[in-house]
Amino acid sequence: MCPRHAGAWNVLTAAVCMALLGCLQAREPQGHVSVILLGATGDLARKYLWQGLFQLYLEEAGKGHSFRFHGTALTSTEQGQEVIAKVLESLSCPRDTAPGRCAELGAQFRQLSEYRRLKTPEDYLALSKDIEARVQHEGLREAGRIFYFSVPPFAYAEIARSINSSCRPGPGAWLRVVLEKPFGRDHRSAQQLATELGSFFQEEEMYRVDHYLGKQVVAQILPFRDQNRKALDGLWNRHHVERVEIIMKETVDAAGRTSFYEEYGVIGDVLQNHLTEILMLVAMELPLNLSSSEAVLGHKLQAFRALRGLQRGSAVVGQYQAYRGQVRRELQKPDSFHSLTPTFAGVLVHIDNLRWEGVPFILMSGKALDERVGYVRILFKDQAYCAQSEKRWVPAQSHCLPQQIIFYIGHGELGGPAVLVSRNLFRPSLPSVSWKEVEGQPGLRLFGRPLSDYYAYSPVREQDAYSILISRIFHRRKDSFITMENLLASWVFWTPLLDSLAHEVPRLYPGGAENGHLLDFEFSGSHLSFSQPPLEQLVLGPDSTPMPSDFQVLRARYRDSPLISAWPEELIARLAGDIEAAAVQAVRRFGKFHLALSGGSSPVALFQQLATGHYGFPWAHTHLWLVDERCVPLWDPESNFQGLQAHLLQHVRVPYYNVHPMPVHRHQRLCAEEDQGAQAYAEEISTLVTNSSFDLVLLGMGTDGHTASLFPQSPVGLDGKQLVVLTTSPSSPHRRMSLSLPVINRAHKVAVLVMGRMKREIAMLVSRVGREPRKWPISGVLPDSGQLVWYMDYDAFLG
Ligand code: BG6
């Protein structure tokens, strides 16, 4: 043999040897695996998990491993055995299994399955001893133990402690614990849970389930992108993708689950997990090697980092009308109880990286909607002009017909999972062993086009998500599970939105087909809003009869000044309209408009409204000032100026020399007295604002009665000649800069915006007190000759 071929020969020999070794190993005993299903008599276990374990047994038995399945719960042995026996009788084999063979396998599986009560640490120890004794008795080697937690999260810590202390397998054998969501309610609680579980298990040992990752079509997204790289490489980006829709609609409501639902709402229940995971699969960069779990997880985290932060205006929320009554009944709440939990949410997500900059990703889910369906739809831009008349367009060739890729997760018109690609895009490649072309269904139209317009593929054998995931746990495919970093990244993304929605009144919808267009929404820039006005309805007690006046913006008086009260949406629209009117008037009379704005969360919706809906606003002649500022750098997310920049300035054209941030960061220091920032701002005001009288000052009211950064129990800024002062806040960041009360009261107009139920108490209190700025600085707001108007939403005003 010539030397050039010798190397190749060696490689070939090695490969044959490896393959042979593999075959030999497959025949050799691989060790004993114990699966312990905790919560084995519960709903999830009965519906999916036992079937998934049976499936695992069917796939793996005969490949060298031996198994034993321990169903456990707190139920007594007799009761538990009875439930389990019923479930085991109902298990099914794949369609292509001969009935005799199925009966035989079923009997084997029942033989290997048992029920036992698992409650105390001693019970766990006894289980461990039994496993060891069996392994020894049968001359086996223990391969590992899988503990599947199908129990509520409050039970996790106790169980984890018992497993860790009394039921770990011996050296050389692995431990895998499988956990079901919810993993926390926000970033803090998720972190707490993670730390707690981390004290018992290594990250490597934990498998956090998101069952959507086991849905066949979802599990196919990355392989599809990989196998169609050639066609997709040029298309999968902002130049070609018009938008992405990630949708999970349900017809069921939350009846029977309201105690869970009240804690999580639709965002915690579905968007934070299922829809976010799908978003990542679509958006992440594709690793070169999909079989590397590490590479997949690494790329996913990178995509998380590129997500643009969500704001209040990134979402619309709704609640089906019957929900409130269900909560009152199931949780024994009084008739006056109003839940603010959203059962519907639409969210607009942007990804700030080169691939996706500017592409809207719409996430939407809800209960009590008109249909049950889940899909991911990637709609491509229509960049063609077709010279021929439409009647001559050929679906497979015309680029003027819609071009889309749809990962159809299930249900809906199609009735099952499928991958659809418009014929005018490309013919996709899918593994033919597991995917087949969908047979034509005459008359069926999907996303505006007949089914025949798509290359459509469905799984050869439909499989349940849990069966797929259980198999992946067994094969240690960690990329189908949620790692701790992944989980926390998702909560970091969702928590600010959840916080900002905490006091938001969701739009009520009747449920089902009657929803009509009530939940349709549209976006403009980063802002999402319902397309139609809400059903006009006030929250009324059981006996109150609605009056016509209940349905209007309420006009009344508060502290002897005009009060405008409405639902938040209307209130903000009204305030924005009033500010615009004041601006137009001031510019007409004096050529400019001096507007001083507060920071905090309430004005965010106002800024967004001004940024998106007020084309007549004379921005070119408007000067923007800050009412107060935190002593942090201007680019810090806590800076009021940063909020103004993010929600308003970057969307409108204000000349930069008309923007006046407070100088809290001078000479690389924050609010140092000797840097004279307050004096500098005061001088700027005196120089540019006639008589130091702003045209309009927008204020808020804190729950302690503070306004601007003038706080109770501190005389600073309440009187005297200073226009701008440095103050101290009871909450962090403590150092602040603020307009003083005298300069506020010199304004032509002062608007005080008060929103949310949290403000109810202080609003009541302040309505009764006199002018006592030392106790409640807001009570000192009374313009010398200008006008004061209060804008309060119903939550703050009526509670
Ligand atoms: C669960 C949610 O995770 O997913 C439920 O808690 C939801 O509220 C369910 O109904 C939907 O799952 P599937 O598989 O029926 O689409």
mmCIF file of C-alpha atoms and ligand atoms in Angstrom, residues 181 211-212 215 248 250 257 269 274 367 372, ligand 1:
data_model
loop_
_atom_site.group_PDB
_atom_site.id
_atom_site.type_symbol
_atom_site.label_atom_id
_atom_site.label_comp_id
_atom_site.label_asym_id
_atom_site.label_seq_id
_atom_site.Cartn_x
_atom_site.Cartn_y
_atom_site.Cartn_z
ATOM 1 C CA LYS A 181 -42.935 25.525 35.593
ATOM 2 C CA HIS A 211 -43.421 21.484 27.341
ATOM 3 C CA TYR A 212 -43.610 23.690 24.250
ATOM 4 C CA LYS A 215 -43.953 20.087 20.609
ATOM 5 C CA MET A 248 -51.061 30.815 21.233
ATOM 6 C CA GLU A 250 -57.032 29.268 23.661
ATOM 7 C CA ARG A 257 -57.355 27.391 38.167
ATOM 8 C CA ASP A 269 -48.254 31.499 32.447
ATOM 9 C CA HIS A 274 -43.564 29.088 25.950
ATOM 10 C CA LYS A 367 -57.894 32.577 27.306
ATOM 11 C CA ARG A 372 -57.611 27.251 19.804
HETATM 12 C C1 BG6 B 1 -49.648 25.516 30.119
HETATM 13 C C2 BG6 B 1 -50.406 26.674 30.702
HETATM 14 O O1 BG6 B 1 -48.287 25.679 30.325
HETATM 15 O O2 BG6 B 1 -49.917 25.442 28.734
HETATM 16 C C3 BG6 B 1 -51.887 26.565 30.411
HETATM 17 O O3 BG6 B 1 -50.211 26.687 32.122
HETATM 18 C C4 BG6 B 1 -52.123 26.359 28.935
HETATM 19 O O4 BG6 B 1 -52.576 27.713 30.849
HETATM 20 C C5 BG6 B 1 -51.270 25.217 28.429
HETATM 21 O O5 BG6 B 1 -53.493 26.067 28.752
HETATM 22 C C6 BG6 B 1 -51.401 25.050 26.927
HETATM 23 O O6 BG6 B 1 -50.701 23.916 26.524
HETATM 24 P P1 BG6 B 1 -51.146 23.092 25.249
HETATM 25 O O7 BG6 B 1 -50.127 22.006 25.156
HETATM 26 O O8 BG6 B 1 -52.532 22.590 25.495
HETATM 27 O O9 BG6 B 1 -51.110 24.049 24.099
#
